[in-house]
Amino acid sequence: LQLGEQCYHILLILTDGKISNIQHAKEVIRLASDSPLSVVIVGIGKGDFVEMQYLDDFIDFERCSGRDICKFVEFQKYEHNNICLTHAALDEIPDQVVEF
């Protein structure tokens, strides 16, 4: 980047819902909340997505410091409607960019 240029990143994670260390993932998201980054997690299949939903919501529920940069979407709910899937996955990003 040249001096004065800005950039913002969107990380897309496709998952079956399994996570090996939820506390580590939570900490990484909290630390990344100061970065020009949004994280979109898409749950694929019929797995248990409770932990993914937790990652989406923990900053709000636990009143953690940092921006809410994470969004979880369950693919199966939108698999037959690409427009709704796109909206659900990306609807928080404009606010996240502005908050940064």
mmCIF file of C-alpha atoms in Angstrom:
data_model
loop_
_atom_site.group_PDB
_atom_site.id
_atom_site.type_symbol
_atom_site.label_atom_id
_atom_site.label_comp_id
_atom_site.label_asym_id
_atom_site.label_seq_id
_atom_site.Cartn_x
_atom_site.Cartn_y
_atom_site.Cartn_z
ATOM 1 C CA LEU A 1 0.000 0.000 0.000
ATOM 2 C CA GLN A 2 1.022 3.535 -0.669
ATOM 3 C CA LEU A 3 1.065 6.102 2.122
ATOM 4 C CA GLY A 4 -2.484 7.319 2.710
ATOM 5 C CA GLU A 5 -4.175 4.283 1.122
ATOM 6 C CA GLN A 6 -6.617 2.265 3.154
ATOM 7 C CA CYS A 7 -7.621 -1.366 2.981
ATOM 8 C CA TYR A 8 -10.178 -3.577 4.666
ATOM 9 C CA HIS A 9 -10.322 -7.376 4.636
ATOM 10 C CA ILE A 10 -13.172 -9.874 4.779
ATOM 11 C CA LEU A 11 -12.295 -13.394 5.905
ATOM 12 C CA LEU A 12 -14.767 -16.053 4.753
ATOM 13 C CA ILE A 13 -14.715 -19.297 6.751
ATOM 14 C CA LEU A 14 -16.684 -22.327 5.555
ATOM 15 C CA THR A 15 -17.157 -24.869 8.343
ATOM 16 C CA ASP A 16 -19.032 -27.978 9.382
ATOM 17 C CA GLY A 17 -19.383 -26.513 12.878
ATOM 18 C CA LYS A 18 -16.633 -28.352 14.683
ATOM 19 C CA ILE A 19 -14.039 -26.252 16.499
ATOM 20 C CA SER A 20 -11.175 -27.664 18.543
ATOM 21 C CA ASN A 21 -10.671 -24.733 20.961
ATOM 22 C CA ILE A 22 -13.524 -22.243 21.289
ATOM 23 C CA GLN A 23 -11.707 -20.119 23.882
ATOM 24 C CA HIS A 24 -8.705 -19.689 21.579
ATOM 25 C CA ALA A 25 -10.969 -18.788 18.647
ATOM 26 C CA LYS A 26 -12.803 -16.269 20.821
ATOM 27 C CA GLU A 27 -9.532 -14.659 21.900
ATOM 28 C CA VAL A 28 -8.237 -14.461 18.312
ATOM 29 C CA ILE A 29 -11.455 -12.741 17.187
ATOM 30 C CA ARG A 30 -11.302 -10.334 20.121
ATOM 31 C CA LEU A 31 -7.667 -9.447 19.346
ATOM 32 C CA ALA A 32 -8.450 -9.031 15.633
ATOM 33 C CA SER A 33 -11.312 -6.651 16.398
ATOM 34 C CA ASP A 34 -8.859 -3.738 16.276
ATOM 35 C CA SER A 35 -7.843 -4.673 12.726
ATOM 36 C CA PRO A 36 -9.449 -3.686 9.400
ATOM 37 C CA LEU A 37 -11.199 -7.051 9.256
ATOM 38 C CA SER A 38 -14.630 -8.659 9.162
ATOM 39 C CA VAL A 39 -15.087 -12.412 9.639
ATOM 40 C CA VAL A 40 -17.995 -14.195 7.940
ATOM 41 C CA ILE A 41 -18.517 -17.786 9.055
ATOM 42 C CA VAL A 42 -20.797 -19.959 6.916
ATOM 43 C CA GLY A 43 -21.972 -23.232 8.442
ATOM 44 C CA ILE A 44 -22.221 -25.971 5.822
ATOM 45 C CA GLY A 45 -24.264 -29.143 6.327
ATOM 46 C CA LYS A 46 -26.415 -30.265 9.215
ATOM 47 C CA GLY A 47 -23.823 -29.971 11.979
ATOM 48 C CA ASP A 48 -24.217 -28.380 15.384
ATOM 49 C CA PHE A 49 -23.466 -24.688 14.932
ATOM 50 C CA VAL A 50 -23.931 -23.560 18.542
ATOM 51 C CA GLU A 51 -20.235 -22.685 18.865
ATOM 52 C CA MET A 52 -20.255 -20.716 15.605
ATOM 53 C CA GLN A 53 -23.273 -18.726 16.790
ATOM 54 C CA TYR A 54 -21.434 -18.107 20.056
ATOM 55 C CA LEU A 55 -18.470 -16.654 18.136
ATOM 56 C CA ASP A 56 -20.908 -14.361 16.332
ATOM 57 C CA ASP A 57 -22.463 -13.103 19.574
ATOM 58 C CA PHE A 58 -19.875 -13.249 22.371
ATOM 59 C CA ILE A 59 -18.598 -9.657 22.131
ATOM 60 C CA ASP A 60 -22.125 -8.318 22.609
ATOM 61 C CA PHE A 61 -23.105 -10.784 25.351
ATOM 62 C CA GLU A 62 -19.891 -10.631 27.346
ATOM 63 C CA ARG A 63 -19.436 -6.875 26.901
ATOM 64 C CA CYS A 64 -15.891 -7.470 25.682
ATOM 65 C CA SER A 65 -13.747 -4.645 24.479
ATOM 66 C CA GLY A 66 -13.453 -4.382 20.722
ATOM 67 C CA ARG A 67 -15.685 -4.257 17.687
ATOM 68 C CA ASP A 68 -18.107 -6.989 16.715
ATOM 69 C CA ILE A 69 -16.362 -8.250 13.564
ATOM 70 C CA CYS A 70 -17.873 -11.724 13.313
ATOM 71 C CA LYS A 71 -21.028 -12.846 11.485
ATOM 72 C CA PHE A 72 -22.341 -16.423 11.377
ATOM 73 C CA VAL A 73 -24.774 -17.673 8.728
ATOM 74 C CA GLU A 74 -26.177 -21.182 8.430
ATOM 75 C CA PHE A 75 -26.062 -22.095 4.727
ATOM 76 C CA GLN A 76 -28.907 -24.598 4.918
ATOM 77 C CA LYS A 77 -31.399 -21.855 5.846
ATOM 78 C CA TYR A 78 -30.640 -20.003 2.592
ATOM 79 C CA GLU A 79 -29.392 -22.708 0.217
ATOM 80 C CA HIS A 80 -32.235 -22.145 -2.274
ATOM 81 C CA ASN A 81 -32.104 -18.342 -2.188
ATOM 82 C CA ASN A 82 -28.749 -16.814 -3.152
ATOM 83 C CA ILE A 83 -29.968 -13.258 -2.642
ATOM 84 C CA CYS A 84 -31.034 -13.911 0.948
ATOM 85 C CA LEU A 85 -27.807 -15.830 1.619
ATOM 86 C CA THR A 86 -25.754 -12.919 0.327
ATOM 87 C CA HIS A 87 -27.722 -10.426 2.393
ATOM 88 C CA ALA A 88 -27.476 -12.529 5.553
ATOM 89 C CA ALA A 89 -23.718 -13.014 5.153
ATOM 90 C CA LEU A 90 -22.841 -9.420 4.309
ATOM 91 C CA ASP A 91 -25.439 -7.286 6.096
ATOM 92 C CA GLU A 92 -23.193 -6.271 9.027
ATOM 93 C CA ILE A 93 -20.100 -5.430 6.993
ATOM 94 C CA PRO A 94 -20.948 -1.796 6.137
ATOM 95 C CA ASP A 95 -21.383 -0.987 9.846
ATOM 96 C CA GLN A 96 -18.199 -2.879 10.704
ATOM 97 C CA VAL A 97 -16.231 -0.870 8.145
ATOM 98 C CA VAL A 98 -17.638 2.407 9.443
ATOM 99 C CA GLU A 99 -16.896 1.429 13.067
ATOM 100 C CA PHE A 100 -13.289 0.755 12.132
#
